[in-house]
């Protein structure tokens, strides 16, 4: 999951409550937002129980590493002047992690990847479709889940 | 900024009037890049003008004297025009300043002006400088065009990935408003201007203090 977590009763929290679901946040993403004030909101969310920070398992199963590689290639292909080396590991690891968790945990309802990042989502979707996991791994835009109405309340100018 | 040379005798002498204009533009761009609140008034006039002083004051929630002083300063810099009406209508030319690959347009100045109202932009600029903030506008545009992930903005800017994600989010209204109102938007994004789109609606109408 990536995207803003800014208040105690945020639209995202309400969406999770309505869906009776907990968000799993990979540890490496939690570490990314540590230097900013968002970390405090993340701490509160973890204390309230609607976000759980999970250790990122090594992406070791064949399908999971393939997913990661497919995502990397797909994201690189979105820009004419970027190569696979330019793609951040965390963006393609998301695809690998989704497959890894699906295979190891086998959640009954399947698994949903939630992110606001369009290009990262395309990476996951490419991998899921190439490996035949469409029935069990869904990608969802953060904005499909919440109403992003002036989430920071600032005027345009 | 390369004033065209009208005489080659001395290897690059410049016609004085051209040099004066170019230097004035250079000074105006430099001043606006350095003064977020002043830049904010300029961007408002550029995007929503012609407007009068009371409208500027109300939309930007400024004290009356501040609004008036800023308009005077912008007129002095030559980036707005004040007509003789009552109330006077203030209008702006779209500033476009180029120097060896560095381009400043209203979108650039809008990003700079966000320091006046957005703590995330302020913190980013304090940490990394206005040059990196301006570079971040380009990266944000590439993200909203679906070409890169937010994290991929970090490396070209030489910032942490978390910071890149925050600034790309914070610059969303700047990219959206620029696409709508900045005649020079294509100069910043010659490759992706038409591909930029947003998953949610952004209200680009003229701000008022009631909104």
Coordinates of C-alpha atoms in Angstrom, one line a residue:
Chain A
X1 CA 0.0 0.0 0.0
X2 CA 1.2 3.4 -0.7
X3 CA -0.6 6.7 -0.4
X4 CA -1.3 9.3 2.3
X5 CA -2.3 8.5 5.8
X6 CA -3.0 11.8 7.3
X7 CA -5.7 11.8 10.0
X8 CA -7.2 9.5 12.6
X9 CA -10.4 9.0 10.8
X10 CA -9.2 9.2 7.3
X11 CA -11.3 8.1 4.3
X12 CA -8.9 5.2 4.0
X13 CA -9.5 4.1 7.5
X14 CA -13.3 4.3 7.0
X15 CA -13.0 2.3 3.8
X16 CA -11.1 -0.4 5.7
X17 CA -13.6 -0.4 8.5
X18 CA -16.5 -0.8 6.1
X19 CA -14.8 -3.6 4.3
X20 CA -13.8 -5.2 7.7
X21 CA -10.3 -5.6 6.5
X22 CA -6.8 -4.8 7.7
X23 CA -4.2 -3.4 5.4
X24 CA -0.8 -5.1 5.3
X25 CA 2.0 -2.7 4.8
X26 CA 5.4 -4.1 3.8
X27 CA 8.1 -3.2 6.3
X28 CA 10.3 -1.7 3.6
X29 CA 7.5 0.8 2.7
X30 CA 7.0 1.7 6.4
X31 CA 10.7 2.4 6.5
X32 CA 10.5 4.7 3.5
X33 CA 8.0 7.0 5.2
X34 CA 9.9 7.1 8.5
X35 CA 11.6 10.5 8.1
X36 CA 8.4 12.3 7.4
X37 CA 5.5 13.3 9.7
X38 CA 3.4 10.6 8.0
X39 CA 5.1 8.1 10.2
X40 CA 3.2 9.4 13.3
X41 CA -0.1 8.8 11.4
X42 CA 1.2 5.4 10.5
X43 CA 2.0 4.6 14.1
X44 CA -1.6 5.7 15.1
X45 CA -3.0 3.5 12.4
X46 CA -1.0 0.5 13.6
X47 CA -2.1 1.1 17.2
X48 CA -5.7 1.3 16.1
X49 CA -5.2 -2.0 14.3
X50 CA -6.3 -1.2 10.8
X51 CA -2.8 -1.3 9.3
X52 CA -0.4 -4.1 10.1
X53 CA 3.3 -3.8 9.1
X54 CA 4.5 -7.1 7.8
X55 CA 7.9 -8.4 7.3
X56 CA 8.7 -8.7 3.7
X57 CA 9.3 -12.3 3.0
X58 CA 12.1 -13.0 0.6
X59 CA 10.7 -13.2 -2.9
X60 CA 11.9 -16.6 -3.6
X61 CA 9.2 -18.7 -5.2
X62 CA 9.7 -18.9 -8.9
X63 CA 6.4 -17.2 -9.8
X64 CA 7.1 -14.4 -7.3
X65 CA 10.5 -13.6 -8.8
X66 CA 9.1 -13.8 -12.3
X67 CA 6.3 -11.4 -11.2
X68 CA 8.9 -9.0 -9.9
X69 CA 10.8 -9.2 -13.2
X70 CA 7.8 -8.7 -15.4
X71 CA 6.7 -5.7 -13.3
X72 CA 10.2 -4.2 -13.7
X73 CA 10.2 -4.7 -17.4
X74 CA 6.7 -3.2 -17.7
X75 CA 7.4 -0.1 -15.7
X76 CA 10.6 0.5 -17.6
X77 CA 8.7 0.3 -20.8
X78 CA 6.5 3.2 -19.9
X79 CA 9.2 5.7 -20.5
X80 CA 11.2 5.8 -23.8
X81 CA 14.4 6.8 -22.0
X82 CA 14.3 4.5 -18.9
X83 CA 15.9 1.1 -18.6
X84 CA 15.2 -1.7 -16.1
X85 CA 18.0 -0.3 -13.9
X86 CA 16.0 2.9 -13.5
X87 CA 13.1 1.2 -11.9
X88 CA 13.0 1.3 -8.1
X89 CA 13.1 -2.1 -6.5
X90 CA 10.2 -1.4 -4.2
X91 CA 7.9 -0.8 -7.1
X92 CA 8.5 -4.1 -8.7
X93 CA 8.8 -6.0 -5.4
X94 CA 5.2 -5.2 -4.8
X95 CA 4.2 -7.6 -7.6
X96 CA 6.6 -10.3 -6.4
X97 CA 5.4 -9.8 -2.8
X98 CA 1.7 -10.2 -3.9
X99 CA 2.4 -13.5 -5.5
X100 CA 4.6 -14.7 -2.7
X101 CA 2.0 -13.9 -0.1
X102 CA -0.7 -15.5 -2.2
X103 CA 1.2 -18.8 -2.5
X104 CA 2.4 -18.9 1.2
X105 CA -0.7 -17.6 3.0
X106 CA -3.3 -18.8 0.5
X107 CA -5.9 -16.3 1.8
X108 CA -9.4 -17.5 1.1
X109 CA -10.7 -14.3 -0.5
X110 CA -7.6 -13.9 -2.7
X111 CA -5.4 -10.9 -2.3
X112 CA -5.9 -7.2 -3.2
X113 CA -3.0 -4.9 -4.0
X114 CA -3.9 -1.3 -3.1
X115 CA -1.8 1.6 -4.4
X116 CA -2.3 5.1 -5.7
X117 CA 0.7 4.8 -8.0
X118 CA -0.5 4.3 -11.5
X119 CA 2.7 3.0 -13.0
X120 CA 3.3 0.7 -10.1
X121 CA -0.2 -0.7 -10.6
X122 CA 0.5 -1.3 -14.2
X123 CA 3.5 -3.3 -13.2
X124 CA 1.5 -5.5 -10.9
X125 CA -1.3 -5.9 -13.4
X126 CA 1.1 -7.0 -16.1
X127 CA 2.7 -9.6 -13.9
X128 CA -0.6 -10.9 -12.6
X129 CA -2.0 -11.3 -16.1
X130 CA 1.2 -12.8 -17.6
X131 CA 1.3 -15.4 -14.8
X132 CA -2.4 -16.2 -14.8
X133 CA -3.3 -14.9 -11.3
X134 CA -6.2 -12.6 -12.4
X135 CA -8.7 -14.7 -10.5
X136 CA -6.9 -14.4 -7.1
X137 CA -4.9 -11.1 -7.2
X138 CA -6.8 -7.9 -7.8
X139 CA -5.2 -4.5 -8.1
X140 CA -7.2 -1.5 -6.9
X141 CA -6.5 2.2 -7.1
X142 CA -6.5 4.0 -3.8
X143 CA -9.0 6.4 -5.5
X144 CA -11.4 3.5 -6.2
X145 CA -11.6 3.0 -2.4
X146 CA -11.8 6.6 -1.1
X147 CA -13.2 9.8 -2.2
X148 CA -10.3 12.1 -2.6
X149 CA -12.1 15.4 -2.1
X150 CA -9.5 18.1 -1.3
X151 CA -7.8 15.7 1.0
X152 CA -5.4 18.5 2.2
X153 CA -8.0 21.3 2.0
X154 CA -5.6 23.6 0.2
X155 CA -6.7 26.0 -2.5
X156 CA -5.5 25.5 -6.0
X157 CA -3.5 28.8 -5.8
Chain B
X1 CA 18.8 34.1 -21.9
X2 CA 20.6 34.8 -25.1
X3 CA 20.0 38.3 -26.4
X4 CA 20.5 38.1 -30.1
X5 CA 23.6 39.9 -31.3
X6 CA 23.2 42.7 -33.8
X7 CA 26.8 43.3 -34.4
X8 CA 29.6 40.8 -34.7
X9 CA 32.4 43.3 -34.7
X10 CA 33.3 42.9 -31.0
X11 CA 32.3 39.2 -30.9
X12 CA 28.9 39.4 -29.2
X13 CA 27.9 42.9 -28.5
X14 CA 24.3 43.3 -27.7
X15 CA 21.9 46.0 -28.7
X16 CA 21.4 48.0 -25.4
X17 CA 17.6 47.9 -25.5
X18 CA 17.6 44.1 -25.9
X19 CA 20.1 43.7 -23.2
X20 CA 18.0 45.9 -20.8
X21 CA 14.9 43.9 -21.5
X22 CA 16.6 40.6 -21.1
X23 CA 18.2 41.7 -17.8
X24 CA 14.8 43.0 -16.6
X25 CA 13.2 39.6 -17.4
X26 CA 16.1 37.8 -15.7
X27 CA 15.6 40.0 -12.6
X28 CA 11.9 39.4 -12.5
X29 CA 12.2 35.6 -12.8
X30 CA 14.9 35.7 -10.1
X31 CA 12.8 37.8 -7.8
X32 CA 9.7 35.6 -8.2
X33 CA 11.7 32.4 -7.7
X34 CA 12.9 33.8 -4.4
X35 CA 9.6 35.2 -3.1
X36 CA 6.8 32.5 -2.9
X37 CA 4.1 34.9 -1.6
X38 CA 4.8 37.4 -4.4
X39 CA 4.9 34.6 -7.0
X40 CA 1.5 33.4 -5.6
X41 CA -0.2 36.8 -6.5
X42 CA 1.5 36.7 -10.0
X43 CA 0.2 33.2 -10.7
X44 CA -3.3 34.1 -9.5
X45 CA -3.4 37.1 -11.9
X46 CA -1.9 35.1 -14.7
X47 CA -4.4 32.2 -14.4
X48 CA -7.6 34.1 -13.4
X49 CA -7.0 37.6 -14.6
X50 CA -7.9 40.3 -15.3
X51 CA -8.8 40.8 -11.7
X52 CA -9.0 43.7 -9.4
X53 CA -7.1 44.2 -6.1
X54 CA -10.1 43.4 -3.8
X55 CA -10.5 40.1 -5.7
X56 CA -6.9 39.2 -5.2
X57 CA -7.1 40.1 -1.5
X58 CA -10.2 38.0 -1.0
X59 CA -9.1 34.9 -3.1
X60 CA -5.7 34.7 -1.5
X61 CA -6.8 35.8 2.0
X62 CA -4.2 38.5 2.2
X63 CA -4.2 41.7 4.3
X64 CA -5.2 44.6 2.1
X65 CA -1.9 46.4 2.3
X66 CA 0.0 43.2 1.4
X67 CA -2.1 42.6 -1.7
X68 CA -1.7 46.2 -2.8
X69 CA 2.1 46.2 -2.2
X70 CA 2.5 42.9 -4.1
X71 CA 0.6 44.2 -7.1
X72 CA 2.8 47.3 -7.1
X73 CA 5.9 45.2 -6.9
X74 CA 4.7 42.9 -9.7
X75 CA 4.0 46.0 -11.9
X76 CA 7.4 47.4 -11.1
X77 CA 8.9 44.0 -12.2
X78 CA 7.0 44.4 -15.4
X79 CA 5.1 41.1 -15.1
X80 CA 1.6 42.6 -14.6
X81 CA -0.2 45.5 -16.1
X82 CA -2.6 47.8 -14.2
X83 CA -5.1 49.6 -16.3
X84 CA -6.6 53.0 -15.4
X85 CA -10.1 51.7 -14.5
X86 CA -11.8 52.1 -11.2
X87 CA -11.4 49.5 -9.8
X88 CA -8.1 48.9 -11.7
X89 CA -8.0 45.7 -13.7
X90 CA -4.7 43.8 -13.2
X91 CA -3.6 41.4 -15.9
X92 CA -0.5 39.4 -16.5
X93 CA 1.6 38.2 -19.4
X94 CA 2.7 34.7 -19.1
X95 CA 6.3 34.9 -18.0
X96 CA 8.6 32.6 -19.9
X97 CA 12.2 32.7 -19.1
X98 CA 14.8 30.4 -20.6
X99 CA 18.5 30.1 -19.9
X100 CA 20.6 27.3 -21.1
X101 CA 18.0 24.5 -20.6
X102 CA 16.5 26.2 -17.5
X103 CA 12.9 27.2 -18.1
X104 CA 10.7 29.2 -15.9
X105 CA 7.0 29.4 -16.8
X106 CA 3.9 30.2 -14.6
X107 CA 3.7 26.5 -13.7
X108 CA 7.2 26.8 -12.3
X109 CA 6.3 29.9 -10.3
X110 CA 3.1 28.2 -9.1
X111 CA 5.3 25.4 -7.6
X112 CA 7.5 28.0 -5.9
X113 CA 4.4 29.8 -4.6
X114 CA 3.1 26.6 -2.9
X115 CA 5.8 27.2 -0.2
X116 CA 3.5 30.0 1.1
X117 CA 0.6 27.5 1.8
X118 CA 1.9 24.0 1.8
X119 CA 4.1 22.7 4.6
X120 CA 5.3 19.7 2.6
X121 CA 6.5 22.0 -0.2
X122 CA 8.1 24.3 2.3
X123 CA 10.0 21.5 4.1
X124 CA 11.1 20.0 0.8
X125 CA 12.4 23.4 -0.5
X126 CA 14.1 24.2 2.8
X127 CA 15.9 20.9 2.6
X128 CA 16.8 20.7 -1.1
X129 CA 16.5 24.2 -2.5
X130 CA 14.3 25.8 -5.1
X131 CA 16.2 24.3 -8.0
X132 CA 15.3 20.8 -6.9
X133 CA 11.7 21.9 -6.3
X134 CA 11.5 23.1 -9.9
X135 CA 13.1 19.9 -11.1
X136 CA 10.4 18.0 -9.1
X137 CA 7.7 19.6 -11.3
X138 CA 9.0 17.8 -14.3
X139 CA 9.1 14.5 -12.4
X140 CA 5.6 15.1 -11.1
X141 CA 4.4 15.6 -14.7
X142 CA 6.0 12.4 -15.8
X143 CA 4.3 10.6 -13.0
X144 CA 0.8 12.0 -13.8
X145 CA 1.4 11.1 -17.4
X146 CA 1.8 7.5 -16.2
X147 CA 5.5 7.3 -17.3
X148 CA 7.2 6.7 -14.0
X149 CA 6.3 5.6 -10.5
X150 CA 6.4 8.1 -7.7
X151 CA 9.5 6.4 -6.3
X152 CA 11.3 6.8 -9.7
X153 CA 11.2 10.6 -9.2
X154 CA 13.7 10.2 -6.3
X155 CA 16.8 9.3 -8.2
X156 CA 16.9 12.2 -10.7
X157 CA 16.2 14.6 -7.8
X158 CA 18.7 13.0 -5.5
X159 CA 16.2 12.8 -2.7
X160 CA 14.9 9.9 -0.6
X161 CA 12.0 7.9 -2.1
X162 CA 9.6 8.9 0.7
X163 CA 10.3 12.6 0.0
X164 CA 9.8 12.1 -3.7
X165 CA 6.4 10.6 -3.1
X166 CA 5.4 13.4 -0.9
X167 CA 6.5 16.1 -3.3
X168 CA 4.8 14.4 -6.3
X169 CA 1.6 14.4 -4.4
X170 CA 2.0 18.0 -3.3
X171 CA 2.6 19.2 -6.8
X172 CA -0.5 17.6 -8.2
X173 CA -2.5 20.9 -8.2
X174 CA 0.4 22.7 -9.8
X175 CA 0.6 20.2 -12.7
X176 CA -3.2 20.2 -13.1
X177 CA -3.5 24.0 -13.1
X178 CA -0.6 24.4 -15.4
X179 CA -2.1 22.0 -17.9
X180 CA -5.3 24.0 -17.8
X181 CA -4.0 27.6 -17.6
X182 CA -0.3 27.9 -18.5
X183 CA 0.1 28.7 -22.2
X184 CA 3.8 27.6 -21.9
X185 CA 2.9 24.2 -20.3
X186 CA 4.1 22.4 -23.5
X187 CA 7.5 24.0 -23.0
X188 CA 7.9 22.1 -19.7
X189 CA 6.3 18.9 -21.1
X190 CA 6.9 18.7 -24.8
X191 CA 6.7 14.9 -24.7
X192 CA 3.8 14.2 -22.3
X193 CA 1.6 17.3 -21.9
X194 CA -1.4 15.5 -23.5
X195 CA -0.9 12.3 -21.5
X196 CA -1.1 13.9 -18.1
X197 CA -4.4 13.0 -16.4
X198 CA -5.7 12.7 -12.9
X199 CA -7.7 9.9 -11.3
X200 CA -9.8 12.3 -9.3
X201 CA -11.3 15.7 -10.1
X202 CA -9.3 18.6 -9.0
X203 CA -11.1 21.9 -8.5
X204 CA -9.3 24.4 -10.7
X205 CA -11.8 27.2 -10.4
X206 CA -10.8 30.5 -9.0
X207 CA -10.2 30.2 -5.3
X208 CA -12.3 32.3 -2.9
X209 CA -12.0 32.6 0.9
X210 CA -15.3 30.7 1.2
X211 CA -13.9 27.6 -0.5

